[in-house]
CSV table of C-alpha atoms in Angstrom, one decimal:
chain,number,residue,atom,x,y,z
A,1,MET,CA,0.0,0.0,0.0
A,2,ARG,CA,1.3,3.4,-0.9
A,3,THR,CA,1.8,5.2,2.4
A,4,ILE,CA,2.5,8.8,3.4
A,5,VAL,CA,4.6,9.4,6.5
A,6,VAL,CA,4.9,12.8,8.0
A,7,TRP,CA,8.0,13.3,10.0
A,8,CYS,CA,8.9,16.3,12.1
A,9,PRO,CA,12.7,16.5,12.6
A,10,ASP,CA,14.2,16.8,16.1
A,11,TRP,CA,10.8,16.5,17.6
A,12,PRO,CA,11.7,16.2,21.3
A,13,VAL,CA,13.7,19.5,20.9
A,14,VAL,CA,10.8,21.2,19.1
A,15,ALA,CA,8.3,19.9,21.7
A,16,ALA,CA,10.4,21.3,24.5
A,17,GLU,CA,10.2,24.7,22.8
A,18,ILE,CA,6.4,24.4,22.2
A,19,ILE,CA,5.6,23.3,25.8
A,20,ASP,CA,8.3,24.7,28.0
A,21,GLY,CA,9.8,27.5,25.9
A,22,TYR,CA,13.3,26.3,25.4
A,23,PRO,CA,14.9,27.9,22.4
A,24,ALA,CA,15.2,25.2,19.7
A,25,HIS,CA,17.5,27.4,17.6
A,26,GLU,CA,20.2,27.2,20.3
A,27,ALA,CA,22.4,24.2,21.2
A,28,VAL,CA,19.9,21.8,22.9
A,29,ALA,CA,20.2,18.1,23.6
A,30,VAL,CA,17.5,15.8,24.9
A,31,MET,CA,18.9,13.0,27.1
A,32,HIS,CA,17.6,9.5,27.8
A,33,ALA,CA,19.5,7.1,30.2
A,34,ASN,CA,22.4,9.6,30.3
A,35,ARG,CA,22.9,9.6,26.6
A,36,VAL,CA,21.9,12.0,23.8
A,37,LEU,CA,18.6,11.0,22.3
A,38,VAL,CA,18.2,14.1,20.0
A,39,ALA,CA,20.3,17.1,19.4
A,40,SER,CA,19.3,20.4,17.8
A,41,PRO,CA,21.0,21.6,14.6
A,42,ALA,CA,23.1,24.1,16.5
A,43,ALA,CA,24.2,21.3,18.9
A,44,ARG,CA,25.1,19.1,16.0
A,45,GLU,CA,27.3,21.8,14.5
A,46,GLU,CA,29.2,21.7,17.8
A,47,GLY,CA,29.8,18.0,17.4
A,48,VAL,CA,27.0,16.7,19.6
A,49,ARG,CA,25.7,13.4,18.3
A,50,ARG,CA,23.1,10.9,19.2
A,51,GLY,CA,24.4,8.3,21.6
A,52,LEU,CA,27.0,10.5,23.3
A,53,ARG,CA,27.2,10.4,27.1
A,54,LYS,CA,26.1,13.6,28.8
A,55,ARG,CA,29.6,14.5,30.0
A,56,GLU,CA,31.1,14.0,26.5
A,57,ALA,CA,28.4,16.1,24.9
A,58,GLN,CA,28.9,18.9,27.4
A,59,GLY,CA,32.6,18.7,26.8
A,60,ARG,CA,32.1,19.3,23.1
A,61,CYS,CA,29.6,22.0,23.7
A,62,PRO,CA,30.0,23.8,27.1
A,63,HIS,CA,26.9,26.0,26.6
A,64,LEU,CA,24.7,23.0,25.7
A,65,ILE,CA,21.2,23.1,27.2
A,66,VAL,CA,20.5,19.6,28.5
A,67,LEU,CA,16.9,18.3,28.9
A,68,GLU,CA,15.5,15.0,30.1
A,69,HIS,CA,13.3,13.1,27.6
A,70,ASP,CA,9.6,13.4,28.3
A,71,PRO,CA,7.4,11.4,26.0
A,72,GLY,CA,4.3,12.9,27.5
A,73,ARG,CA,5.5,16.4,26.6
A,74,ASP,CA,6.3,15.2,23.1
A,75,MET,CA,2.8,13.9,22.6
A,76,ARG,CA,1.1,17.0,24.0
A,77,ALA,CA,3.0,19.1,21.5
A,78,PHE,CA,2.3,16.6,18.6
A,79,GLU,CA,-1.5,16.5,19.1
A,80,PRO,CA,-2.1,19.8,17.2
A,81,VAL,CA,0.1,18.4,14.3
A,82,LEU,CA,-2.1,15.3,14.1
A,83,ALA,CA,-5.2,17.5,14.1
A,84,ALA,CA,-3.7,19.6,11.3
A,85,VAL,CA,-3.0,16.5,9.1
A,86,GLU,CA,-6.6,15.3,9.8
A,87,THR,CA,-7.9,18.5,8.1
A,88,ILE,CA,-6.2,17.3,4.9
A,89,ALA,CA,-7.1,13.5,5.1
A,90,SER,CA,-8.8,11.0,7.3
A,91,GLY,CA,-7.3,7.8,8.8
A,92,VAL,CA,-4.2,9.4,10.3
A,93,GLU,CA,-2.2,6.9,12.5
A,94,ALA,CA,0.3,8.1,15.0
A,95,LEU,CA,3.6,6.1,14.8
A,96,ARG,CA,5.3,7.9,17.7
A,97,PRO,CA,5.5,11.5,18.9
A,98,GLY,CA,6.8,13.4,15.8
A,99,ALA,CA,5.7,11.0,13.1
A,100,CYS,CA,2.4,9.8,11.7
A,101,ALA,CA,1.2,7.9,8.7
A,102,LEU,CA,-1.8,7.8,6.4
A,103,ALA,CA,-2.8,6.1,3.1
A,104,ALA,CA,-1.6,8.0,0.1
A,105,ARG,CA,-4.4,7.1,-2.3
A,106,GLY,CA,-7.1,9.4,-1.0
A,107,PRO,CA,-5.0,12.6,-0.7
A,108,ALA,CA,-3.2,11.9,-4.0
A,109,ARG,CA,-6.5,11.6,-5.9
A,110,TYR,CA,-8.0,14.7,-4.3
A,111,TYR,CA,-5.0,17.0,-4.7
A,112,GLY,CA,-3.9,15.7,-8.1
A,113,GLY,CA,-0.9,13.5,-7.3
A,114,GLU,CA,1.3,12.4,-4.5
A,115,ALA,CA,3.7,15.3,-4.8
A,116,ALA,CA,0.8,17.8,-4.6
A,117,ALA,CA,-0.6,16.0,-1.6
A,118,ALA,CA,2.7,16.0,0.2
A,119,GLU,CA,3.2,19.7,-0.5
A,120,ARG,CA,-0.3,20.5,0.8
A,121,ILE,CA,0.3,18.5,4.1
A,122,VAL,CA,3.6,20.4,4.8
A,123,GLU,CA,1.9,23.7,4.1
A,124,GLN,CA,-1.0,22.9,6.4
A,125,ILE,CA,1.3,21.9,9.3
A,126,ALA,CA,3.4,25.1,8.8
A,127,GLN,CA,0.4,27.4,8.7
A,128,GLN,CA,-1.6,25.8,11.5
A,129,CYS,CA,1.2,24.8,13.9
A,130,ASP,CA,4.3,26.7,12.8
A,131,VAL,CA,6.2,23.5,12.7
A,132,GLU,CA,8.6,22.2,10.1
A,133,ALA,CA,7.7,18.8,8.6
A,134,GLN,CA,8.9,16.5,5.9
A,135,VAL,CA,6.9,13.9,3.9
A,136,GLY,CA,8.0,10.6,2.5
A,137,ILE,CA,5.9,8.3,0.3
A,138,ALA,CA,6.6,4.7,-0.5
A,139,GLU,CA,5.2,1.2,-0.1
A,140,GLY,CA,4.5,0.6,3.6
A,141,THR,CA,5.2,2.7,6.7
A,142,PHE,CA,8.8,1.5,7.1
A,143,ALA,CA,10.0,2.6,3.7
A,144,ALA,CA,7.9,5.7,3.7
A,145,GLY,CA,9.3,6.7,7.1
A,146,LEU,CA,12.9,6.4,5.8
A,147,ALA,CA,11.9,8.3,2.7
A,148,ALA,CA,10.4,11.1,4.9
A,149,ARG,CA,13.8,11.6,6.5
A,150,ALA,CA,15.2,12.3,3.0
A,151,GLY,CA,12.1,14.2,1.9
A,152,ALA,CA,11.7,11.8,-1.0
A,153,ILE,CA,8.8,10.3,-2.9
A,154,VAL,CA,9.9,6.8,-4.0
A,155,PRO,CA,8.4,5.8,-7.4
A,156,ASP,CA,5.8,3.1,-7.3
A,157,GLY,CA,7.3,-0.4,-7.1
A,158,GLU,CA,10.8,0.8,-6.3
A,159,SER,CA,10.7,0.7,-2.5
A,160,ALA,CA,13.0,-2.4,-2.4
A,161,GLU,CA,15.6,-0.7,-4.5
A,162,PHE,CA,15.4,2.5,-2.3
A,163,LEU,CA,15.9,0.5,0.9
A,164,ALA,CA,18.7,-1.8,-0.5
A,165,GLY,CA,21.5,0.7,-0.1
A,166,LEU,CA,20.6,2.0,3.4
A,167,SER,CA,22.5,1.0,6.5
A,168,ILE,CA,21.2,-1.9,8.5
A,169,THR,CA,20.9,0.5,11.5
A,170,ALA,CA,17.7,1.8,9.9
A,171,LEU,CA,15.9,-1.3,11.3
A,172,GLY,CA,16.0,0.3,14.8
A,173,ARG,CA,16.8,-3.0,16.5
A,174,PRO,CA,20.2,-2.6,18.2
A,175,GLY,CA,20.6,-6.3,19.2
A,176,LEU,CA,19.8,-7.6,15.8
A,177,VAL,CA,21.9,-5.0,14.0
A,178,ASP,CA,24.9,-5.8,16.2
A,179,LEU,CA,24.6,-9.5,15.4
A,180,LEU,CA,24.1,-8.9,11.6
A,181,ARG,CA,27.1,-6.6,11.5
A,182,ARG,CA,29.3,-9.3,13.1
A,183,LEU,CA,28.0,-11.7,10.4
A,184,GLY,CA,29.2,-9.2,7.7
A,185,ILE,CA,25.7,-7.8,6.8
A,186,HIS,CA,25.8,-4.0,6.7
A,187,THR,CA,22.9,-2.9,4.4
A,188,LEU,CA,19.2,-3.6,4.2
A,189,GLY,CA,19.7,-5.1,0.8
A,190,GLU,CA,22.1,-7.7,2.1
A,191,PHE,CA,19.8,-8.6,4.9
A,192,ALA,CA,16.8,-8.9,2.5
A,193,ALA,CA,18.7,-11.2,0.3
A,194,LEU,CA,18.8,-13.9,3.0
A,195,PRO,CA,16.2,-16.7,2.8
A,196,GLY,CA,13.2,-15.7,4.9
A,197,ALA,CA,12.7,-19.2,6.4
A,198,ASP,CA,16.4,-19.2,7.6
A,199,VAL,CA,16.0,-15.8,9.2
A,200,LEU,CA,13.0,-17.0,11.1
A,201,ASP,CA,14.7,-20.2,12.2
A,202,ARG,CA,18.0,-18.5,13.2
A,203,PHE,CA,16.9,-15.2,14.6
A,204,GLY,CA,13.2,-15.5,15.6
A,205,PHE,CA,9.9,-13.9,14.8
A,206,ASP,CA,10.9,-10.2,15.3
A,207,ALA,CA,13.9,-10.6,13.0
A,208,ALA,CA,11.6,-12.2,10.4
A,209,LEU,CA,9.4,-9.2,10.6
A,210,ALA,CA,12.4,-6.9,10.2
A,211,HIS,CA,13.5,-9.0,7.2
A,212,ARG,CA,10.2,-8.3,5.4
A,213,LEU,CA,10.6,-4.6,6.1
A,214,ALA,CA,14.1,-4.6,4.8
A,215,GLY,CA,12.9,-6.1,1.5
A,216,GLY,CA,10.3,-3.4,1.1
A,217,ARG,CA,7.4,-5.5,2.2
A,218,ASP,CA,5.2,-3.8,4.8
A,219,GLU,CA,4.1,-5.6,8.0
A,220,ARG,CA,0.5,-5.7,6.7
A,221,PRO,CA,0.8,-9.3,5.3
A,222,PHE,CA,1.2,-10.4,8.9
A,223,ALA,CA,-2.3,-9.1,9.8
A,224,PRO,CA,-4.7,-10.4,7.2
A,225,ARG,CA,-7.8,-10.3,9.4
A,226,ARG,CA,-9.6,-8.0,11.7
A,227,PRO,CA,-9.8,-9.2,15.3
A,228,PRO,CA,-13.2,-10.2,16.8
A,229,ALA,CA,-15.0,-7.6,18.8
A,230,ASP,CA,-14.4,-9.3,22.2
A,231,LEU,CA,-10.7,-8.4,22.1
A,232,ASP,CA,-11.5,-4.8,23.0
A,233,VAL,CA,-11.0,-3.7,26.6
A,234,VAL,CA,-13.1,-1.0,28.2
A,235,GLU,CA,-12.8,0.9,31.6
A,236,THR,CA,-15.4,3.3,33.0
A,237,PHE,CA,-14.3,5.5,35.8
A,238,ASP,CA,-16.5,6.5,38.7
A,239,GLU,CA,-14.4,9.6,39.2
A,240,PRO,CA,-13.4,11.3,35.9
A,241,ILE,CA,-9.7,11.4,35.2
A,242,GLU,CA,-8.2,14.9,35.1
A,243,ARG,CA,-4.7,14.3,36.3
A,244,VAL,CA,-1.9,12.7,34.3
A,245,ASP,CA,-0.7,10.5,37.1
A,246,ALA,CA,-4.1,9.0,37.5
A,247,ALA,CA,-4.2,8.5,33.7
A,248,ALA,CA,-0.8,6.7,33.8
A,249,PHE,CA,-2.1,4.3,36.5
A,250,ALA,CA,-5.2,3.5,34.4
A,251,ALA,CA,-3.2,3.1,31.3
A,252,ARG,CA,-1.0,0.3,32.9
A,253,GLY,CA,-4.0,-1.7,34.0
A,254,LEU,CA,-5.8,-1.4,30.6
A,255,ALA,CA,-2.6,-2.3,28.8
A,256,GLU,CA,-2.1,-5.5,30.9
A,257,ARG,CA,-5.7,-6.5,30.3
A,258,LEU,CA,-5.5,-6.1,26.5
A,259,HIS,CA,-2.1,-7.9,26.3
A,260,ASP,CA,-3.4,-10.8,28.4
A,261,ARG,CA,-6.6,-11.1,26.2
A,262,LEU,CA,-4.6,-11.1,23.0
A,263,ALA,CA,-2.1,-13.6,24.4
A,264,SER,CA,-5.0,-16.0,25.3
A,265,HIS,CA,-5.9,-16.0,21.6
A,266,GLY,CA,-2.3,-16.4,20.4
A,267,LEU,CA,-2.2,-12.9,19.0
A,268,ALA,CA,-0.1,-9.8,19.2
A,269,CYS,CA,-1.0,-6.2,18.4
A,270,THR,CA,0.6,-4.0,15.7
A,271,ARG,CA,-2.0,-1.2,15.4
A,272,LEU,CA,-4.0,0.2,18.4
A,273,ALA,CA,-7.0,2.5,18.5
A,274,ILE,CA,-7.5,4.5,21.7
A,275,GLU,CA,-11.0,5.8,22.3
A,276,ALA,CA,-12.1,8.1,25.1
A,277,VAL,CA,-15.3,9.7,26.2
A,278,THR,CA,-15.2,12.9,28.4
A,279,ASP,CA,-17.5,14.2,31.0
A,280,THR,CA,-18.9,16.7,28.5
A,281,GLY,CA,-19.9,13.8,26.1
A,282,GLU,CA,-17.1,14.5,23.6
A,283,GLU,CA,-15.7,11.4,21.9
A,284,LEU,CA,-12.0,11.2,21.1
A,285,LEU,CA,-10.2,8.7,18.9
A,286,ARG,CA,-6.5,8.2,18.0
A,287,THR,CA,-4.8,5.3,16.2
A,288,TRP,CA,-1.2,4.2,16.9
A,289,ARG,CA,0.8,2.0,14.6
A,290,HIS,CA,4.0,0.1,15.3
A,291,ASP,CA,6.4,-1.7,13.0
A,292,GLY,CA,6.9,-4.5,15.5
A,293,LEU,CA,4.7,-6.1,18.1
A,294,LEU,CA,3.3,-3.9,20.9
A,295,SER,CA,4.3,-5.2,24.3
A,296,VAL,CA,2.5,-4.4,27.6
A,297,ASN,CA,4.9,-1.5,28.2
A,298,ALA,CA,4.6,-0.2,24.6
A,299,ILE,CA,0.8,-0.3,24.9
A,300,ALA,CA,0.8,1.5,28.3
A,301,ASP,CA,3.3,4.1,27.0
A,302,ARG,CA,1.2,5.0,24.0
A,303,LEU,CA,-2.0,5.2,26.0
A,304,ARG,CA,-0.3,7.4,28.6
A,305,TRP,CA,1.2,9.7,25.9
A,306,GLN,CA,-2.2,10.0,24.3
A,307,LEU,CA,-4.0,10.8,27.5
A,308,GLU,CA,-1.3,13.5,28.3
A,309,GLY,CA,-1.9,14.9,24.8
A,310,TRP,CA,-5.6,15.2,25.5
A,311,LEU,CA,-5.5,16.3,29.1
A,312,ARG,CA,-2.6,18.8,28.9
A,313,GLY,CA,-2.4,19.7,25.2
A,314,LYS,CA,-2.1,23.2,23.9
A,315,THR,CA,-5.4,22.9,22.1
A,316,LYS,CA,-8.7,23.3,23.8
A,317,GLN,CA,-8.9,20.7,26.6
A,318,PRO,CA,-11.9,18.3,26.0
A,319,GLY,CA,-12.6,17.7,29.7
A,320,ALA,CA,-12.0,14.9,32.1
A,321,VAL,CA,-12.0,11.3,30.8
A,322,VAL,CA,-14.9,9.1,32.1
A,323,ARG,CA,-14.4,6.1,29.7
A,324,LEU,CA,-11.5,4.5,27.9
A,325,ARG,CA,-11.5,1.8,25.3
A,326,LEU,CA,-8.6,0.0,23.6
A,327,VAL,CA,-9.3,-1.6,20.2
A,328,PRO,CA,-6.6,-3.8,18.6
A,329,GLU,CA,-7.2,-2.9,15.0
A,330,GLY,CA,-4.2,-4.8,13.7
A,331,VAL,CA,-3.3,-8.2,15.1
A,332,VAL,CA,-0.9,-10.9,13.9
A,333,GLU,CA,-0.8,-14.6,14.6
A,334,HIS,CA,2.1,-15.1,17.0
A,335,LEU,CA,3.2,-18.1,14.9
A,336,GLY,CA,2.4,-20.5,17.7
A,337,LEU,CA,5.9,-19.9,19.1
A,338,GLN,CA,6.6,-22.5,21.8
A,339,PRO,CA,8.7,-21.5,24.8
A,340,GLY,CA,12.4,-22.0,24.0
A,341,LEU,CA,15.2,-22.9,26.4
A,342,TRP,CA,15.2,-19.4,27.8
A,343,GLY,CA,11.4,-18.7,27.5
A,344,GLU,CA,9.5,-17.3,24.6
A,345,ALA,CA,11.3,-15.5,21.7
A,346,GLY,CA,11.9,-12.0,22.9
A,347,GLU,CA,13.9,-10.3,25.7
A,348,GLU,CA,15.0,-13.5,27.5
A,349,ARG,CA,16.3,-15.0,24.3
A,350,ASP,CA,18.1,-11.8,23.4
A,351,ARG,CA,19.7,-11.7,26.9
A,352,ALA,CA,20.9,-15.2,26.5
A,353,HIS,CA,22.4,-14.4,23.1
A,354,ARG,CA,24.2,-11.3,24.5
A,355,ALA,CA,25.5,-13.4,27.4
A,356,PHE,CA,26.9,-16.0,24.9
A,357,THR,CA,28.5,-13.2,22.9
A,358,ARG,CA,30.1,-11.8,26.1
A,359,VAL,CA,31.5,-15.1,27.0
A,360,GLN,CA,33.0,-15.5,23.6
A,361,GLY,CA,34.6,-12.0,23.9
A,362,LEU,CA,36.2,-13.0,27.2
A,363,LEU,CA,37.2,-16.6,26.4
A,364,GLY,CA,37.3,-16.8,22.6
A,365,PRO,CA,34.9,-18.0,19.9
A,366,ASP,CA,35.2,-21.7,20.8
A,367,ALA,CA,34.1,-21.1,24.3
A,368,VAL,CA,30.4,-21.4,23.2
A,369,LEU,CA,29.5,-24.1,20.7
A,370,THR,CA,26.3,-25.2,19.1
A,371,ALA,CA,25.6,-28.5,17.3
A,372,VAL,CA,25.0,-29.0,13.5
A,373,LEU,CA,23.7,-32.2,12.1
A,374,ASP,CA,25.6,-33.1,8.9
A,375,GLY,CA,25.1,-35.9,6.5
A,376,GLY,CA,26.7,-39.3,7.1
A,377,ARG,CA,26.2,-42.9,7.8
A,378,ALA,CA,26.8,-43.0,11.6
A,379,ASP,CA,24.8,-40.7,13.9
A,380,ARG,CA,27.9,-40.1,16.1
A,381,SER,CA,29.9,-38.8,13.2
A,382,ARG,CA,27.1,-36.6,11.9
A,383,ILE,CA,27.3,-34.2,14.9
A,384,ARG,CA,29.6,-31.2,14.3
A,385,LEU,CA,30.2,-28.4,16.8
A,386,VAL,CA,30.6,-24.9,15.5
A,387,ALA,CA,31.2,-21.6,17.4
A,388,TRP,CA,28.1,-19.7,18.5
A,389,GLY,CA,27.2,-17.1,15.8
A,390,ASP,CA,29.0,-18.8,13.0
A,391,GLU,CA,27.1,-20.2,10.0
A,392,ARG,CA,25.2,-23.3,10.9
A,393,ILE,CA,25.1,-24.8,7.5
A,394,ALA,CA,24.8,-28.6,7.4
A,395,GLN,CA,27.2,-30.4,5.1
A,396,GLY,CA,26.4,-33.4,2.9
A,397,VAL,CA,22.8,-33.7,3.9
A,398,GLU,CA,21.7,-34.2,0.3
A,399,ALA,CA,24.1,-37.0,-0.4
A,400,PRO,CA,22.6,-40.5,-0.7
A,401,TRP,CA,25.1,-42.1,1.8
A,402,PRO,CA,24.8,-45.8,0.9
A,403,GLY,CA,24.6,-47.9,4.1
A,404,ARG,CA,23.0,-45.2,6.1
A,405,LEU,CA,20.7,-46.4,8.9
A,406,PRO,CA,16.9,-46.3,8.1
A,407,GLY,CA,14.8,-44.0,10.2
A,408,PRO,CA,13.8,-43.1,12.8
A,409,SER,CA,17.1,-41.7,14.1
A,410,PRO,CA,18.2,-42.5,17.8
A,411,ALA,CA,17.0,-40.0,20.4
A,412,THR,CA,20.3,-40.0,22.3
A,413,VAL,CA,23.8,-40.4,20.9
A,414,TYR,CA,26.3,-41.2,23.5
A,415,PRO,CA,29.5,-39.0,23.7
A,416,GLU,CA,31.5,-42.1,24.2
A,417,PRO,CA,30.2,-45.6,23.1
A,418,VAL,CA,29.0,-47.8,26.0
A,419,PRO,CA,30.8,-51.2,26.1
A,420,ALA,CA,28.5,-54.2,25.7
A,421,GLU,CA,28.2,-57.9,24.9
A,422,VAL,CA,25.7,-59.4,22.5
A,423,LEU,CA,25.3,-63.2,23.1
A,424,ASP,CA,23.6,-66.1,21.3
A,425,ALA,CA,21.3,-68.7,23.1
A,426,ASP,CA,24.4,-70.6,24.3
A,427,GLY,CA,26.0,-67.6,25.9
A,428,ARG,CA,28.7,-67.1,23.2
A,429,ILE,CA,29.5,-63.6,21.8
A,430,VAL,CA,27.9,-63.1,18.3
A,431,ARG,CA,30.4,-62.6,15.5
A,432,VAL,CA,30.1,-61.4,11.9
A,433,GLY,CA,31.9,-63.1,9.1
A,434,GLY,CA,33.4,-61.5,5.9
A,435,ARG,CA,30.2,-62.3,4.0
A,436,LEU,CA,28.1,-60.8,6.8
A,437,GLU,CA,27.0,-64.2,8.1
A,438,LEU,CA,26.4,-64.4,11.9
A,439,SER,CA,27.9,-66.9,14.2
A,440,GLY,CA,24.6,-67.2,16.0
A,441,VAL,CA,21.3,-65.5,16.5
A,442,PRO,CA,21.4,-62.6,18.9
A,443,ALA,CA,19.5,-63.7,22.0
A,444,LYS,CA,20.6,-61.5,24.9
A,445,ALA,CA,22.7,-58.5,25.7
A,446,ARG,CA,24.7,-57.2,28.6
A,447,ILE,CA,25.3,-53.4,28.6
A,448,GLY,CA,27.9,-51.6,30.6
A,449,ALA,CA,28.4,-52.8,34.1
A,450,GLU,CA,25.2,-54.9,34.2
A,451,GLU,CA,25.6,-58.3,35.8
A,452,GLN,CA,22.7,-59.9,34.2
A,453,ALA,CA,22.1,-60.1,30.4
A,454,THR,CA,18.7,-58.9,29.1
A,455,ALA,CA,16.8,-60.9,26.5
A,456,ILE,CA,16.6,-59.5,23.0
A,457,VAL,CA,13.1,-59.6,21.6
A,458,GLY,CA,13.9,-58.0,18.2
A,459,TRP,CA,16.9,-57.1,16.1
A,460,ALA,CA,17.8,-55.9,12.6
A,461,GLY,CA,21.1,-55.9,10.7
A,462,PRO,CA,23.9,-56.1,10.1
A,463,TRP,CA,24.7,-53.0,8.1
A,464,PRO,CA,28.3,-53.0,7.2
A,465,VAL,CA,30.5,-49.8,7.3
A,466,ASP,CA,33.9,-49.5,5.6
A,467,GLU,CA,34.8,-45.9,5.5
A,468,ARG,CA,38.1,-44.1,4.6
A,469,TRP,CA,39.9,-47.3,3.9
A,470,TRP,CA,42.4,-45.4,1.8
A,471,ALA,CA,43.5,-43.2,4.8
A,472,GLU,CA,45.9,-44.8,7.3
A,473,GLY,CA,44.8,-44.2,10.8
A,474,GLU,CA,41.3,-42.9,9.7
A,475,SER,CA,39.7,-46.1,8.3
A,476,TRP,CA,36.7,-47.5,10.1
A,477,ARG,CA,35.2,-50.9,9.5
A,478,ALA,CA,32.3,-52.2,11.5
A,479,ALA,CA,28.8,-53.8,11.4
A,480,ARG,CA,25.8,-52.1,13.0
A,481,PHE,CA,22.6,-53.6,14.4
A,482,GLN,CA,19.4,-52.3,15.9
A,483,ILE,CA,18.3,-54.4,18.9
A,484,GLN,CA,15.3,-54.2,21.2
A,485,LEU,CA,15.4,-55.6,24.7
A,486,ALA,CA,12.7,-57.2,26.8
A,487,ASP,CA,12.6,-54.2,29.1
A,488,ASP,CA,11.6,-51.9,26.1
A,489,ARG,CA,15.1,-50.4,25.7
A,490,ALA,CA,16.2,-50.2,22.1
A,491,TYR,CA,19.8,-49.5,21.0
A,492,LEU,CA,22.0,-48.9,18.0
A,493,ALA,CA,24.7,-51.6,18.5
A,494,VAL,CA,28.1,-51.7,16.7
A,495,LEU,CA,30.5,-54.6,16.4
A,496,GLN,CA,34.0,-53.4,15.6
A,497,ASN,CA,37.2,-55.6,15.7
A,498,GLY,CA,35.4,-58.3,17.6
A,499,THR,CA,34.1,-55.8,20.3
A,500,TRP,CA,30.5,-54.8,20.9
A,501,PHE,CA,29.4,-51.4,22.1
A,502,MET,CA,26.2,-49.4,22.2
A,503,GLU,CA,26.4,-46.1,20.2
A,504,ALA,CA,23.0,-44.7,20.7
A,505,LEU,CA,19.6,-45.2,22.4
A,506,TYR,CA,16.2,-45.1,20.8
A,507,ASP,CA,13.4,-43.3,22.6
């Protein structure tokens, strides 16, 4: 879908000027977690950059005005901008304070083209709000958002080419970006060239979503249906909400209820409508969109920002809120992800990945290994350990491998084979001749340190193995059997140089 994204540069700085009167034309930096989140143009000229620590930023610009990030302030200042865009076209969706999106088709047809519509939106915001804005148009909100930063209109059908040369940092996922860089992937085009199924298998659902965005495919294909009405959550307040702190408390409770209801249906939210009714009977509506999945905190933040925008905005205040309703207008199947070793795909998995990477940095790449199942005849020789983060590409899996064991494969392959004895009915060890004839029928087996032999109720084989006969010291000649014991245990047994051992256990 052709999408228009409206982006207001340096919005936290502009919002501080609108709400609190700080001069945006001077050197101003908005900080979050003691690092620069946004710097004004004057501050950037002094060398202040996003991500700098507070002390370093002040060292580069001694007269820097330092402000703490306030998302509520940003939203209060942005509410008039949203209202200005809504005078041009309907269906405006807030992406975050300072950016919003809408479908391009309606405005383009009404104003005679996408360029004319973009120019009209920028003029309306400047006239009504005295705020500078840039517009980008492309397929999907992700590509359109990046186009807005360049003030570009991407020709229809060329969004993938536009994205291909951009840095991988445009994904806005620091953990994923760091991992991709270490794998040698530096542009969106290189990331998009990877097979989608492999990205999902290796990096998880959020990375698969980012992979679609990098290829110029909007997240909408993940949300093909509208959720049923019973996913909405509603709260009616006995005492109307007038204060922002009360609104924040209510926002958290509603966000948790909505998230739990979606989770019970195996869904996650990507687009959220916030509806409010005031004590004067006025009905308010705002839609928020997100490129990923909205967590509990993300839902609560957007609801709190929106309530601050309504309760403390510069425009005429609508009154106290008596009723709130959250409507998940865009949902996606959560792909039925089962909990992994460290919980569901998400923060826990990412923390584990970072921990592994940290261990490798301290002790070397081979300090953390993961298994790859290659092709081969023997299950023990098929397991290969590779360093965490390296390519997990199986080798030789497509080869026919004559003499390979029939399925199913054993559930447990022993690190070291377990010594054993396979005996015939007279108690003699079973041997295999050069023509694969048996000296006797396998009747019982003694495994490891067992004192008593257990009866064999079923067996198959032998399957001969004669590998690497040309390499001195590497040749391996043996005969393999599958045996089932009377106590329901089943083993992969190997006879080599007259000695029996159990190589694997069937479940």
